[in-house]
Short mmCIF file of N, CA and C in Angstrom, two decimals:
data_model
loop_
_atom_site.label_atom_id
_atom_site.label_comp_id
_atom_site.label_asym_id
_atom_site.label_seq_id
_atom_site.Cartn_x
_atom_site.Cartn_y
_atom_site.Cartn_z
N MET Z 1 4.82 -17.40 1.75
CA MET Z 1 4.45 -16.02 1.53
C MET Z 1 5.15 -15.10 2.53
N ALA Z 2 5.17 -15.49 3.79
CA ALA Z 2 5.81 -14.67 4.81
C ALA Z 2 7.29 -14.48 4.52
N ALA Z 3 7.94 -15.54 4.02
CA ALA Z 3 9.36 -15.44 3.68
C ALA Z 3 9.58 -14.42 2.56
N ALA Z 4 8.71 -14.42 1.56
CA ALA Z 4 8.83 -13.47 0.45
C ALA Z 4 8.63 -12.04 0.95
N LEU Z 5 7.67 -11.82 1.84
CA LEU Z 5 7.44 -10.49 2.40
C LEU Z 5 8.64 -10.02 3.21
N ASN Z 6 9.19 -10.91 4.02
CA ASN Z 6 10.36 -10.54 4.82
C ASN Z 6 11.55 -10.20 3.94
N LYS Z 7 11.74 -10.96 2.85
CA LYS Z 7 12.83 -10.68 1.92
C LYS Z 7 12.62 -9.31 1.27
N ALA Z 8 11.40 -9.02 0.87
CA ALA Z 8 11.11 -7.72 0.25
C ALA Z 8 11.36 -6.60 1.25
N ARG Z 9 10.98 -6.80 2.51
CA ARG Z 9 11.22 -5.77 3.53
C ARG Z 9 12.71 -5.52 3.72
N SER Z 10 13.53 -6.58 3.69
CA SER Z 10 14.96 -6.40 3.87
C SER Z 10 15.56 -5.66 2.68
N ASN Z 11 15.06 -5.89 1.47
CA ASN Z 11 15.54 -5.15 0.30
C ASN Z 11 15.19 -3.68 0.42
N VAL Z 12 14.00 -3.37 0.91
CA VAL Z 12 13.59 -1.98 1.09
C VAL Z 12 14.48 -1.32 2.14
N ALA Z 13 14.81 -2.04 3.20
CA ALA Z 13 15.65 -1.48 4.25
C ALA Z 13 17.04 -1.15 3.71
N ALA Z 14 17.54 -1.96 2.77
CA ALA Z 14 18.86 -1.71 2.19
C ALA Z 14 18.82 -0.52 1.24
N ASP Z 15 17.73 -0.33 0.50
CA ASP Z 15 17.57 0.78 -0.44
C ASP Z 15 16.16 1.30 -0.29
N PRO Z 16 15.96 2.27 0.60
CA PRO Z 16 14.59 2.72 0.88
C PRO Z 16 13.92 3.46 -0.28
N GLY Z 17 14.66 3.86 -1.30
CA GLY Z 17 14.04 4.53 -2.44
C GLY Z 17 13.59 5.93 -2.11
N ILE Z 18 12.60 6.42 -2.82
CA ILE Z 18 12.05 7.75 -2.62
C ILE Z 18 11.27 7.75 -1.31
N PRO Z 19 11.56 8.70 -0.41
CA PRO Z 19 10.84 8.71 0.88
C PRO Z 19 9.37 9.09 0.72
N ILE Z 20 8.53 8.32 1.40
CA ILE Z 20 7.09 8.57 1.42
C ILE Z 20 6.65 8.53 2.87
N THR Z 21 5.89 9.54 3.28
CA THR Z 21 5.30 9.53 4.62
C THR Z 21 3.79 9.68 4.50
N ILE Z 22 3.10 9.11 5.47
CA ILE Z 22 1.64 9.14 5.48
C ILE Z 22 1.18 9.72 6.81
N GLY Z 23 0.29 10.68 6.73
CA GLY Z 23 -0.36 11.22 7.92
C GLY Z 23 -1.85 10.94 7.79
N SER Z 24 -2.50 10.66 8.90
CA SER Z 24 -3.93 10.34 8.80
C SER Z 24 -4.71 10.93 9.96
N SER Z 25 -5.97 11.21 9.68
CA SER Z 25 -6.93 11.59 10.69
C SER Z 25 -8.10 10.63 10.55
N ALA Z 26 -9.19 10.90 11.18
CA ALA Z 26 -10.33 9.98 11.17
C ALA Z 26 -10.81 9.64 9.76
N HIS Z 27 -10.87 10.62 8.87
CA HIS Z 27 -11.45 10.38 7.56
C HIS Z 27 -10.56 10.80 6.39
N ASN Z 28 -9.38 11.33 6.68
CA ASN Z 28 -8.52 11.85 5.62
C ASN Z 28 -7.09 11.37 5.80
N ILE Z 29 -6.35 11.35 4.69
CA ILE Z 29 -4.92 11.05 4.76
C ILE Z 29 -4.15 12.07 3.94
N THR Z 30 -2.92 12.29 4.34
CA THR Z 30 -2.00 13.15 3.61
C THR Z 30 -0.78 12.31 3.26
N VAL Z 31 -0.42 12.32 2.00
CA VAL Z 31 0.73 11.58 1.51
C VAL Z 31 1.78 12.59 1.09
N GLN Z 32 2.99 12.43 1.59
CA GLN Z 32 4.10 13.28 1.18
C GLN Z 32 5.16 12.41 0.52
N VAL Z 33 5.50 12.77 -0.72
CA VAL Z 33 6.50 12.05 -1.49
C VAL Z 33 7.71 12.97 -1.60
N GLY Z 34 8.89 12.43 -1.30
CA GLY Z 34 10.11 13.23 -1.33
C GLY Z 34 10.63 13.44 -2.74
N SER Z 35 11.77 14.11 -2.83
CA SER Z 35 12.36 14.39 -4.13
C SER Z 35 13.28 13.25 -4.55
N GLY Z 36 13.55 13.21 -5.84
CA GLY Z 36 14.44 12.20 -6.40
C GLY Z 36 14.49 12.35 -7.90
N SER Z 37 15.16 11.43 -8.55
CA SER Z 37 15.23 11.50 -10.00
C SER Z 37 14.15 10.62 -10.62
N GLY Z 38 13.69 11.04 -11.77
CA GLY Z 38 12.69 10.27 -12.48
C GLY Z 38 11.29 10.82 -12.31
N LYS Z 39 10.32 9.99 -12.65
CA LYS Z 39 8.92 10.35 -12.51
C LYS Z 39 8.14 9.08 -12.25
N GLY Z 40 6.88 9.24 -11.82
CA GLY Z 40 6.07 8.07 -11.52
C GLY Z 40 4.64 8.44 -11.17
N VAL Z 41 3.91 7.42 -10.78
CA VAL Z 41 2.51 7.56 -10.39
C VAL Z 41 2.38 7.12 -8.93
N VAL Z 42 1.60 7.88 -8.16
CA VAL Z 42 1.36 7.56 -6.75
C VAL Z 42 0.04 6.82 -6.65
N TRP Z 43 0.07 5.61 -6.07
CA TRP Z 43 -1.11 4.76 -5.91
C TRP Z 43 -1.43 4.60 -4.42
N LEU Z 44 -2.72 4.58 -4.11
CA LEU Z 44 -3.20 4.35 -2.75
C LEU Z 44 -4.01 3.06 -2.74
N PHE Z 45 -3.65 2.15 -1.84
CA PHE Z 45 -4.34 0.88 -1.68
C PHE Z 45 -4.98 0.82 -0.30
N GLY Z 46 -6.28 0.59 -0.24
CA GLY Z 46 -6.96 0.34 1.03
C GLY Z 46 -7.04 -1.17 1.20
N PHE Z 47 -6.71 -1.68 2.39
CA PHE Z 47 -6.73 -3.13 2.59
C PHE Z 47 -7.09 -3.48 4.03
N ASP Z 48 -7.51 -4.72 4.20
CA ASP Z 48 -7.73 -5.29 5.52
C ASP Z 48 -6.62 -6.30 5.77
N PRO Z 49 -5.99 -6.29 6.92
CA PRO Z 49 -4.90 -7.23 7.19
C PRO Z 49 -5.32 -8.69 7.14
N GLU Z 50 -6.59 -8.97 7.49
CA GLU Z 50 -7.01 -10.38 7.53
C GLU Z 50 -8.52 -10.50 7.40
N HIS Z 51 -8.95 -11.51 6.67
CA HIS Z 51 -10.35 -11.92 6.60
C HIS Z 51 -10.40 -13.42 6.84
N SER Z 52 -11.44 -13.87 7.46
CA SER Z 52 -11.68 -15.30 7.62
C SER Z 52 -13.02 -15.63 6.99
N THR Z 53 -13.04 -16.69 6.20
CA THR Z 53 -14.26 -17.09 5.50
C THR Z 53 -14.59 -18.53 5.87
N ALA Z 54 -15.79 -18.74 6.40
CA ALA Z 54 -16.25 -20.09 6.72
C ALA Z 54 -16.76 -20.75 5.45
N VAL Z 55 -16.32 -21.98 5.20
CA VAL Z 55 -16.75 -22.73 4.03
C VAL Z 55 -17.94 -23.59 4.44
N HIS Z 56 -19.06 -23.42 3.72
CA HIS Z 56 -20.30 -24.10 4.11
C HIS Z 56 -20.60 -25.33 3.26
N GLY Z 57 -19.98 -25.47 2.11
CA GLY Z 57 -20.30 -26.60 1.26
C GLY Z 57 -19.07 -27.18 0.60
N GLY Z 58 -19.27 -28.27 -0.12
CA GLY Z 58 -18.18 -28.91 -0.85
C GLY Z 58 -17.26 -29.70 0.03
N GLU Z 59 -16.15 -30.12 -0.55
CA GLU Z 59 -15.22 -30.97 0.18
C GLU Z 59 -14.52 -30.27 1.34
N ASN Z 60 -14.54 -28.94 1.35
CA ASN Z 60 -13.93 -28.18 2.44
C ASN Z 60 -14.96 -27.66 3.44
N ALA Z 61 -16.18 -28.18 3.39
CA ALA Z 61 -17.23 -27.75 4.30
C ALA Z 61 -16.76 -27.86 5.75
N GLY Z 62 -17.02 -26.82 6.51
CA GLY Z 62 -16.62 -26.80 7.91
C GLY Z 62 -15.25 -26.17 8.13
N ALA Z 63 -14.47 -25.98 7.08
CA ALA Z 63 -13.16 -25.36 7.20
C ALA Z 63 -13.30 -23.84 7.21
N THR Z 64 -12.28 -23.19 7.67
CA THR Z 64 -12.21 -21.72 7.64
C THR Z 64 -10.97 -21.33 6.85
N ILE Z 65 -11.15 -20.46 5.88
CA ILE Z 65 -10.05 -19.99 5.07
C ILE Z 65 -9.62 -18.63 5.59
N LYS Z 66 -8.32 -18.47 5.80
CA LYS Z 66 -7.77 -17.20 6.27
C LYS Z 66 -7.09 -16.50 5.09
N GLU Z 67 -7.56 -15.29 4.77
CA GLU Z 67 -6.98 -14.49 3.70
C GLU Z 67 -6.25 -13.32 4.34
N VAL Z 68 -5.08 -12.97 3.82
CA VAL Z 68 -4.30 -11.87 4.39
C VAL Z 68 -4.13 -10.75 3.37
N ASN Z 69 -4.05 -9.53 3.89
CA ASN Z 69 -3.85 -8.33 3.08
C ASN Z 69 -4.83 -8.26 1.91
N VAL Z 70 -6.10 -8.27 2.25
CA VAL Z 70 -7.19 -8.25 1.27
C VAL Z 70 -7.39 -6.81 0.78
N VAL Z 71 -7.09 -6.57 -0.50
CA VAL Z 71 -7.20 -5.22 -1.06
C VAL Z 71 -8.67 -4.87 -1.24
N ARG Z 72 -9.05 -3.71 -0.71
CA ARG Z 72 -10.44 -3.24 -0.79
C ARG Z 72 -10.62 -2.14 -1.82
N SER Z 73 -9.53 -1.41 -2.13
CA SER Z 73 -9.61 -0.33 -3.11
C SER Z 73 -8.23 0.01 -3.65
N ILE Z 74 -8.21 0.50 -4.89
CA ILE Z 74 -6.98 1.00 -5.52
C ILE Z 74 -7.33 2.35 -6.13
N THR Z 75 -6.56 3.38 -5.77
CA THR Z 75 -6.82 4.73 -6.25
C THR Z 75 -5.53 5.35 -6.79
N ARG Z 76 -5.60 5.89 -7.99
CA ARG Z 76 -4.47 6.64 -8.53
C ARG Z 76 -4.55 8.05 -7.94
N LEU Z 77 -3.54 8.41 -7.12
CA LEU Z 77 -3.57 9.71 -6.45
C LEU Z 77 -3.02 10.84 -7.31
N GLY Z 78 -2.01 10.56 -8.12
CA GLY Z 78 -1.45 11.63 -8.93
C GLY Z 78 -0.10 11.27 -9.51
N LYS Z 79 0.46 12.23 -10.23
CA LYS Z 79 1.77 12.06 -10.87
C LYS Z 79 2.85 12.70 -10.01
N TRP Z 80 4.02 12.07 -10.00
CA TRP Z 80 5.19 12.59 -9.31
C TRP Z 80 6.24 12.89 -10.37
N GLN Z 81 6.83 14.08 -10.32
CA GLN Z 81 7.79 14.52 -11.33
C GLN Z 81 9.20 14.72 -10.78
N GLY Z 82 9.52 14.07 -9.67
CA GLY Z 82 10.85 14.19 -9.09
C GLY Z 82 10.98 15.25 -8.02
N ARG Z 83 9.97 16.09 -7.90
CA ARG Z 83 9.96 17.15 -6.88
C ARG Z 83 9.08 16.71 -5.70
N PRO Z 84 9.32 17.27 -4.51
CA PRO Z 84 8.45 16.95 -3.38
C PRO Z 84 6.99 17.19 -3.73
N LEU Z 85 6.14 16.30 -3.25
CA LEU Z 85 4.72 16.35 -3.60
C LEU Z 85 3.89 16.01 -2.37
N GLN Z 86 2.81 16.77 -2.15
CA GLN Z 86 1.86 16.45 -1.09
C GLN Z 86 0.49 16.24 -1.72
N LEU Z 87 -0.15 15.14 -1.33
CA LEU Z 87 -1.48 14.80 -1.83
C LEU Z 87 -2.40 14.55 -0.64
N ASP Z 88 -3.58 15.13 -0.68
CA ASP Z 88 -4.58 14.95 0.38
C ASP Z 88 -5.79 14.26 -0.23
N THR Z 89 -6.32 13.28 0.49
CA THR Z 89 -7.48 12.54 -0.01
C THR Z 89 -8.26 11.94 1.15
N SER Z 90 -9.42 11.42 0.84
CA SER Z 90 -10.23 10.71 1.84
C SER Z 90 -9.59 9.36 2.12
N ALA Z 91 -9.77 8.88 3.34
CA ALA Z 91 -9.28 7.55 3.69
C ALA Z 91 -10.00 6.51 2.84
N PRO Z 92 -9.28 5.54 2.31
CA PRO Z 92 -9.91 4.53 1.45
C PRO Z 92 -10.63 3.46 2.26
N PRO Z 93 -11.48 2.67 1.61
CA PRO Z 93 -12.07 1.53 2.29
C PRO Z 93 -10.97 0.59 2.79
N GLY Z 94 -11.20 -0.03 3.92
CA GLY Z 94 -10.21 -0.93 4.51
C GLY Z 94 -9.73 -0.36 5.83
N SER Z 95 -9.20 -1.21 6.67
CA SER Z 95 -8.75 -0.75 7.98
C SER Z 95 -7.33 -0.19 7.93
N ASP Z 96 -6.58 -0.51 6.88
CA ASP Z 96 -5.22 -0.01 6.70
C ASP Z 96 -5.06 0.47 5.27
N PHE Z 97 -3.94 1.13 4.99
CA PHE Z 97 -3.69 1.57 3.63
C PHE Z 97 -2.20 1.60 3.36
N ALA Z 98 -1.86 1.53 2.07
CA ALA Z 98 -0.48 1.58 1.62
C ALA Z 98 -0.39 2.53 0.45
N VAL Z 99 0.77 3.16 0.29
CA VAL Z 99 1.04 4.06 -0.82
C VAL Z 99 2.26 3.52 -1.55
N ILE Z 100 2.15 3.46 -2.87
CA ILE Z 100 3.26 2.99 -3.70
C ILE Z 100 3.53 4.04 -4.76
N LEU Z 101 4.81 4.37 -4.94
CA LEU Z 101 5.26 5.22 -6.04
C LEU Z 101 5.82 4.30 -7.10
N GLN Z 102 5.16 4.26 -8.25
CA GLN Z 102 5.52 3.32 -9.31
C GLN Z 102 6.11 4.08 -10.50
N GLY Z 103 7.29 3.66 -10.94
CA GLY Z 103 7.94 4.26 -12.10
C GLY Z 103 7.25 3.84 -13.39
N PRO Z 104 7.58 4.50 -14.51
CA PRO Z 104 6.95 4.21 -15.80
C PRO Z 104 7.11 2.75 -16.24
N ASP Z 105 8.19 2.09 -15.80
CA ASP Z 105 8.41 0.69 -16.19
C ASP Z 105 7.83 -0.31 -15.19
N GLY Z 106 7.10 0.20 -14.18
CA GLY Z 106 6.49 -0.68 -13.18
C GLY Z 106 7.31 -0.84 -11.92
N THR Z 107 8.54 -0.35 -11.91
CA THR Z 107 9.40 -0.45 -10.74
C THR Z 107 8.82 0.34 -9.57
N VAL Z 108 8.86 -0.24 -8.38
CA VAL Z 108 8.43 0.48 -7.18
C VAL Z 108 9.58 1.36 -6.74
N LEU Z 109 9.35 2.67 -6.78
CA LEU Z 109 10.38 3.66 -6.42
C LEU Z 109 10.35 4.02 -4.95
N GLY Z 110 9.22 3.80 -4.29
CA GLY Z 110 9.06 4.09 -2.87
C GLY Z 110 7.73 3.54 -2.39
N ALA Z 111 7.63 3.30 -1.09
CA ALA Z 111 6.39 2.75 -0.54
C ALA Z 111 6.29 3.07 0.95
N ALA Z 112 5.07 3.13 1.43
CA ALA Z 112 4.81 3.32 2.86
C ALA Z 112 3.46 2.68 3.18
N SER Z 113 3.29 2.32 4.44
CA SER Z 113 2.05 1.68 4.86
C SER Z 113 1.64 2.20 6.23
N SER Z 114 0.34 2.21 6.47
CA SER Z 114 -0.18 2.58 7.79
C SER Z 114 -0.04 1.41 8.75
N GLN Z 115 0.23 0.23 8.25
CA GLN Z 115 0.32 -0.98 9.06
C GLN Z 115 1.74 -1.18 9.56
N THR Z 116 1.89 -1.53 10.83
CA THR Z 116 3.21 -1.83 11.38
C THR Z 116 3.63 -3.22 10.90
N PRO Z 117 4.82 -3.34 10.28
CA PRO Z 117 5.25 -4.65 9.78
C PRO Z 117 5.42 -5.66 10.90
N ALA Z 118 5.10 -6.92 10.59
CA ALA Z 118 5.28 -8.00 11.55
C ALA Z 118 6.77 -8.28 11.70
N ALA Z 119 7.18 -8.69 12.88
CA ALA Z 119 8.60 -8.97 13.13
C ALA Z 119 9.01 -10.28 12.51
#
């Protein structure tokens, strides 16, 4: 999984797509989407970087399962029409959040996260 994430990050670095920036305060976030060609939908994902679950029964009793990037919420923020766009909303559930600009065919046109990527 880590290898796939690192590969995806390197592809984004080569072609960053539509610029997206995120500003946040204690309870609110501001998403700014830059200009470009096409149109799309802006999605907000609230997530926790890690959860650990203790297994109490069955053949894995006593083990601990580590889950990463656990999505806590998905919110459609709005439509993007190729022009600069600013969206303000409440911070979603989760300790971190990500914004994805998705084209009509499902292609990710741009993305940003409040989480610092692992090296």
